[in-house]
Short mmCIF file of C-alpha atoms and ligand atoms in Angstrom, two decimals:
data_model
loop_
_atom_site.label_atom_id
_atom_site.label_comp_id
_atom_site.label_asym_id
_atom_site.label_seq_id
_atom_site.Cartn_x
_atom_site.Cartn_y
_atom_site.Cartn_z
CA MET A 135 92.56 112.89 111.41
CA THR A 136 89.35 114.91 111.22
CA LYS A 137 89.39 118.68 111.63
CA ALA A 138 87.25 118.40 114.78
CA LYS A 139 89.68 115.98 116.35
CA ARG A 140 92.67 118.17 115.47
CA MET A 141 90.96 121.22 116.97
CA MET A 142 90.18 119.33 120.13
CA GLN A 143 93.81 118.26 120.41
CA GLU A 144 94.84 121.90 120.16
CA ASP A 145 92.27 122.98 122.76
CA ILE A 146 93.29 120.23 125.15
CA LYS A 147 96.82 121.67 125.21
CA LEU A 148 95.39 124.84 126.80
CA ILE A 149 93.60 123.17 129.67
CA ASP A 150 94.32 121.48 132.97
CA ILE A 151 91.24 119.28 133.29
CA VAL A 152 88.97 117.48 130.86
CA ILE A 153 85.35 117.26 131.98
CA GLU A 154 83.68 114.44 130.17
CA LEU A 155 79.90 114.62 129.98
CA LEU A 156 78.25 111.20 129.84
CA ASP A 157 74.57 110.36 129.63
CA ALA A 158 73.63 108.91 133.03
CA ARG A 159 71.16 106.59 131.28
CA ALA A 160 73.97 104.86 129.38
CA PRO A 161 77.31 106.03 130.78
CA LEU A 162 79.55 103.48 129.12
CA SER A 163 77.87 103.55 125.73
CA SER A 164 78.00 107.35 125.68
CA LYS A 165 81.73 107.35 126.48
CA ASN A 166 84.12 107.67 123.60
CA PRO A 167 87.20 105.63 124.57
CA ASP A 168 89.50 107.68 122.31
CA ILE A 169 89.31 110.56 124.77
CA ASP A 170 91.53 108.56 127.14
CA ASN A 171 94.43 109.02 124.71
CA LEU A 172 93.52 112.58 123.78
CA ALA A 173 93.36 113.59 127.43
CA ALA A 174 96.40 111.67 128.67
CA ASN A 175 98.29 113.62 131.37
CA LYS A 176 95.30 115.84 132.17
CA SER A 177 93.16 115.72 135.28
CA ARG A 178 89.95 113.89 134.50
CA MET A 179 86.40 114.38 135.64
CA VAL A 180 83.21 112.64 134.62
CA ILE A 181 79.76 114.20 134.87
CA LEU A 182 76.84 111.81 134.69
CA ASN A 183 74.50 114.26 133.03
CA LYS A 184 70.71 113.95 132.69
CA ALA A 185 70.78 112.20 136.07
CA ASP A 186 67.22 113.53 136.54
CA MET A 187 66.11 110.98 133.90
CA ALA A 188 68.23 108.08 135.15
CA ASP A 189 67.61 105.40 137.75
CA ALA A 190 69.19 106.82 140.94
CA ARG A 191 70.32 103.43 142.27
CA LYS A 192 72.15 102.66 139.06
CA THR A 193 73.64 106.16 138.93
CA ALA A 194 75.17 105.53 142.37
CA LYS A 195 76.75 102.33 141.00
CA TRP A 196 78.16 104.20 138.02
CA GLU A 197 79.61 106.86 140.31
CA GLU A 198 81.48 104.13 142.20
CA TYR A 199 82.59 102.56 138.95
CA PHE A 200 84.19 105.73 137.59
CA LYS A 201 85.70 106.70 140.94
CA ALA A 202 87.38 103.29 141.09
CA LYS A 203 88.89 104.09 137.69
CA GLY A 204 90.45 107.29 139.05
CA PHE A 205 87.92 109.85 137.79
CA PHE A 206 86.43 112.62 139.88
CA VAL A 207 82.69 112.14 139.46
CA LEU A 208 79.48 114.17 139.75
CA SER A 209 75.90 113.47 138.69
CA MET A 210 73.66 116.32 137.70
CA ASP A 211 70.86 117.92 135.71
CA SER A 212 72.67 120.52 133.62
CA ARG A 213 69.52 122.48 132.92
CA LYS A 214 69.63 123.63 136.54
CA ASN A 215 72.43 126.02 137.24
CA SER A 216 72.08 125.52 140.97
CA GLY A 217 74.44 122.56 140.93
CA MET A 218 77.41 124.54 139.74
CA LYS A 219 79.26 125.07 143.01
CA PRO A 220 79.93 121.35 143.42
CA VAL A 221 81.34 121.43 139.89
CA SER A 222 83.91 124.14 140.69
CA ASP A 223 84.72 122.44 144.01
CA THR A 224 85.29 119.09 142.31
CA ILE A 225 87.47 120.69 139.62
CA ARG A 226 89.63 122.26 142.30
CA GLU A 227 89.85 118.97 144.17
CA ALA A 228 90.84 117.14 140.97
CA CYS A 229 93.58 119.70 140.28
CA LYS A 230 94.86 119.88 143.86
CA GLU A 231 98.27 118.51 142.98
CA LYS A 232 98.69 120.92 140.11
CA ILE A 233 97.78 123.88 142.32
CA ALA A 234 100.34 122.72 144.89
CA ARG A 235 103.00 122.34 142.17
CA ASP A 236 102.27 125.83 140.85
CA ARG A 237 102.50 127.24 144.33
CA LYS A 238 105.92 125.67 144.89
CA ARG A 239 107.12 127.35 141.71
CA GLY A 240 105.81 130.67 142.95
CA ILE A 241 102.80 130.73 140.64
CA ILE A 242 99.75 131.73 142.62
CA ASN A 243 96.21 132.49 141.56
CA ARG A 244 96.63 131.09 138.07
CA PRO A 245 93.13 129.91 137.23
CA ILE A 246 92.51 126.26 136.51
CA ARG A 247 91.29 125.86 132.93
CA ALA A 248 88.67 123.28 132.12
CA MET A 249 87.01 122.00 128.98
CA ILE A 250 83.81 120.09 128.38
CA VAL A 251 83.82 117.15 126.00
CA GLY A 252 81.14 114.67 125.00
CA ILE A 253 79.23 113.03 122.20
CA PRO A 254 76.32 114.88 120.49
CA ASN A 255 73.19 115.57 122.51
CA VAL A 256 74.72 114.68 125.87
CA GLY A 257 74.13 118.24 127.13
CA LYS A 258 77.41 120.11 126.50
CA SER A 259 75.81 123.39 125.37
CA THR A 260 73.22 123.21 128.13
CA PHE A 261 75.95 122.75 130.71
CA ILE A 262 78.03 125.64 129.36
CA ASN A 263 74.97 127.92 129.14
CA SER A 264 73.99 127.17 132.72
CA TYR A 265 77.48 128.04 133.81
CA ALA A 266 77.71 131.15 131.66
CA LYS A 267 74.36 132.43 132.95
CA LYS A 268 75.34 131.84 136.53
CA SER A 269 78.72 133.46 136.30
CA CYS A 270 77.82 136.35 133.95
CA THR A 271 81.53 136.75 133.42
CA LYS A 272 83.07 136.06 130.11
CA VAL A 273 86.79 136.33 130.27
CA GLY A 274 88.07 137.99 127.13
CA ASN A 275 90.69 136.72 124.75
CA LYS A 276 94.10 136.36 126.25
CA PRO A 277 96.52 137.43 123.56
CA GLY A 278 99.43 135.15 122.96
CA VAL A 279 98.30 132.41 125.25
CA THR A 280 94.82 131.53 124.14
CA LYS A 281 94.34 133.31 120.85
CA GLY A 282 90.70 133.53 119.83
CA LYS A 283 89.42 131.51 122.77
CA GLN A 284 86.65 132.59 125.07
CA TRP A 285 86.68 131.52 128.68
CA ILE A 286 83.84 131.60 131.17
CA ARG A 287 84.75 132.26 134.77
CA LEU A 288 83.15 129.61 136.98
CA SER A 289 84.61 130.79 140.24
CA LYS A 290 87.57 132.83 141.38
CA SER A 291 89.93 130.07 140.44
CA VAL A 292 88.26 128.10 137.62
CA GLU A 293 87.70 129.01 133.97
CA LEU A 294 85.82 126.99 131.37
CA LEU A 295 86.49 127.05 127.64
CA ASP A 296 83.23 128.19 126.05
CA THR A 297 83.39 125.78 123.09
CA PRO A 298 82.97 122.12 123.93
CA GLY A 299 84.91 119.30 122.36
CA ILE A 300 82.54 117.22 120.29
CA LEU A 301 83.37 113.55 120.49
CA TRP A 302 82.07 111.10 117.97
CA PRO A 303 79.81 108.28 119.14
CA LYS A 304 81.67 105.00 118.86
CA PHE A 305 80.05 101.64 118.59
CA GLU A 306 81.56 98.41 117.52
CA ASP A 307 78.75 96.28 118.81
CA GLN A 308 75.11 96.65 118.03
CA SER A 309 73.93 96.90 121.62
CA VAL A 310 75.97 100.11 122.12
CA GLY A 311 74.53 101.54 118.88
CA LEU A 312 71.08 100.68 120.13
CA LYS A 313 71.55 102.51 123.44
CA LEU A 314 73.03 105.53 121.65
CA ALA A 315 70.00 105.63 119.38
CA LEU A 316 67.63 105.36 122.34
CA ILE A 317 69.24 108.26 124.19
CA GLY A 318 69.15 110.28 120.95
CA SER A 319 72.86 110.55 120.23
CA ILE A 320 72.70 108.91 116.83
CA LYS A 321 70.04 109.53 114.29
CA ASP A 322 66.99 107.30 114.02
CA GLU A 323 67.71 106.72 110.33
CA ILE A 324 70.64 104.52 111.30
CA LEU A 325 68.35 102.20 113.17
CA ASN A 326 64.84 101.37 112.22
CA VAL A 327 62.31 102.75 114.74
CA ASP A 328 60.32 99.50 114.81
CA GLU A 329 63.41 97.48 115.71
CA LEU A 330 64.47 100.05 118.26
CA ALA A 331 61.09 99.83 119.99
CA VAL A 332 61.23 96.02 120.05
CA GLU A 333 64.63 96.12 121.77
CA LEU A 334 63.51 98.81 124.23
CA ILE A 335 60.37 96.85 125.13
CA LYS A 336 62.40 93.65 125.64
CA PHE A 337 64.75 95.52 127.94
CA LEU A 338 61.93 97.14 129.91
CA ILE A 339 60.08 93.87 130.47
CA ASP A 340 63.30 92.34 131.69
CA SER A 341 64.69 95.17 133.84
CA TYR A 342 61.61 97.20 134.79
CA PRO A 343 58.77 94.66 134.92
CA GLY A 344 55.29 96.14 135.31
CA LEU A 345 56.20 99.50 133.85
CA LEU A 346 54.71 98.93 130.40
CA SER A 347 51.55 97.33 131.69
CA GLU A 348 51.02 100.26 134.00
CA ARG A 349 51.57 102.94 131.37
CA TYR A 350 49.93 101.33 128.35
CA ASP A 351 47.65 98.74 129.92
CA VAL A 352 49.25 95.84 128.04
CA ASN A 353 50.01 92.24 128.86
CA GLU A 354 53.78 92.00 129.25
CA SER A 355 53.94 88.25 128.83
CA GLY A 356 52.81 88.37 125.21
CA ASP A 357 54.86 88.43 122.05
CA ILE A 358 56.67 91.79 121.59
CA THR A 359 54.93 92.46 118.27
CA ASP A 360 51.57 91.82 119.93
CA ILE A 361 52.47 94.20 122.74
CA ILE A 362 53.19 96.96 120.22
CA ILE A 363 49.87 96.28 118.48
CA GLU A 364 48.11 96.42 121.86
CA ILE A 365 49.80 99.76 122.59
CA ALA A 366 48.67 101.03 119.16
CA LYS A 367 45.07 100.04 119.94
CA ASN A 368 45.05 101.45 123.46
CA ARG A 369 46.67 104.70 122.40
CA LYS A 370 44.61 105.08 119.23
CA CYS A 371 47.63 104.93 116.95
CA VAL A 372 45.73 104.45 113.71
CA SER A 373 46.58 105.25 110.13
CA LYS A 374 44.19 106.70 107.52
CA GLY A 375 42.25 103.54 106.83
CA ALA A 376 41.65 103.23 110.59
CA GLU A 377 44.17 100.41 110.65
CA VAL A 378 46.44 99.99 113.60
CA ASP A 379 49.63 101.96 112.97
CA TYR A 380 52.44 99.78 114.30
CA SER A 381 55.26 102.25 113.61
CA LYS A 382 53.37 105.11 115.25
CA ALA A 383 53.07 103.05 118.43
CA ALA A 384 56.76 102.09 118.22
CA ALA A 385 57.70 105.77 117.90
CA LEU A 386 55.41 106.65 120.82
CA VAL A 387 57.21 104.24 123.16
CA ILE A 388 60.59 105.62 122.13
CA ASP A 389 59.40 109.23 122.56
CA ASP A 390 57.99 108.41 125.97
CA PHE A 391 61.33 106.92 126.98
CA ARG A 392 63.32 109.88 125.64
CA SER A 393 61.11 112.47 127.29
CA GLY A 394 61.20 110.67 130.63
CA LYS A 395 57.48 109.85 130.58
CA LEU A 396 58.28 106.18 131.14
CA GLY A 397 60.07 107.08 134.34
CA LYS A 398 63.68 107.15 135.44
CA ILE A 399 65.38 104.44 133.46
CA THR A 400 69.03 103.48 133.00
CA LEU A 401 69.89 101.20 130.12
CA GLU A 402 73.08 99.63 131.46
CA ILE A 403 74.81 98.74 134.71
CA PRO A 404 78.54 98.47 135.37
CA ASN A 405 80.03 95.10 134.58
CA SER A 406 81.17 93.67 137.90
CA GLN A 407 83.98 91.79 136.11
CA GLU A 408 85.78 95.02 135.15
P1 G4P B 395 74.99 118.92 123.12
O1 G4P B 395 75.47 120.33 123.19
O2 G4P B 395 75.87 117.98 123.89
O3 G4P B 395 74.76 118.41 121.74
O4 G4P B 395 73.58 118.83 123.87
P2 G4P B 395 72.55 120.00 124.26
O5 G4P B 395 73.13 120.86 125.33
O6 G4P B 395 72.07 120.64 123.02
O7 G4P B 395 71.38 119.15 124.93
C1 G4P B 395 70.63 118.19 124.22
C2 G4P B 395 69.26 118.03 124.85
O8 G4P B 395 69.41 117.49 126.17
C3 G4P B 395 68.49 119.32 125.02
O9 G4P B 395 67.12 118.99 124.87
C4 G4P B 395 68.75 119.70 126.47
O10 G4P B 395 67.74 120.51 127.03
C5 G4P B 395 68.74 118.33 127.11
N1 G4P B 395 69.52 118.28 128.36
C6 G4P B 395 70.79 118.69 128.57
N2 G4P B 395 71.18 118.43 129.83
C7 G4P B 395 70.13 117.85 130.44
C8 G4P B 395 69.93 117.30 131.76
O11 G4P B 395 70.80 117.30 132.63
N3 G4P B 395 68.69 116.75 131.98
C9 G4P B 395 67.73 116.69 131.05
N4 G4P B 395 66.56 116.11 131.37
N5 G4P B 395 67.89 117.19 129.80
C10 G4P B 395 69.07 117.74 129.50
P3 G4P B 395 66.31 119.22 123.56
O12 G4P B 395 65.03 118.51 123.70
O13 G4P B 395 67.16 118.93 122.37
O14 G4P B 395 66.12 120.73 123.53
P4 G4P B 395 65.12 121.55 124.45
O15 G4P B 395 63.78 121.07 124.06
O16 G4P B 395 65.46 121.25 125.89
O17 G4P B 395 65.42 122.93 124.04
#
């Protein structure tokens, strides 16, 4: 077992609820299924993060999907700390039974402890920073119980562990790897930028027709390679010898997707069979 995984297992013992951050643009691909075992017996919450960049209609479908699987669900833009009250409220709601159990045993006002987990680049630090800024309260070490751990007070009754659990991206099939590369969770070196752009363009023509022609003034019915060449010409992607730079145009399309310039796009929808 890796050190990171062992540490996460230790941290999970200290908490009541696991908050899993997923990328709203690819919620299933950005979910590491191993967390289901790691977080067994804990309350579970899913945050569809970067919802500001995702297709709102598809986000609503994903919310339903995860709710049907027993998760408490929220969608948000973690860069804004204004959405934090719903987070504390949802945590409390998810831990309602635990609070009631504590109360029966005479334990009152014990804060609920939460932890953020997610794959790289999904927004874990951003989320924690937004919370920390908002609350301004760092709860100190609690000797004996949580040695060396820092907690951030989210509300009177909720505390968040200030170090997130970093999950590893997991992909057995290529289409998941592709989506993870597009949302920036795995490095471009793993997948060739030219190939990545071809797959993105195929997907966009299929699922968001008209979008490429509007942004780059290209003919969407052409061959994908021709479309990229057309984008290179229209956007003056040229190399030294004034030749069309295919890879520069491919990288431009990917950058435009990642920065949201192509619009609010979600790469996958829930499978209705599940
Ligand atoms: P991590 O800890 O999970 O690895 O992710 P981190 O918080 O570092 O966030 C990764 C990138 O995603 C950052 O952008 C961050 O600003 C952005 N981000 C996080 N949450 C949201 C969100 O809800 N919406 C949007 N649109 N972006 C979000 P970056 O480009 O790497 O850094 P920066 O240029 O923002 O500083």
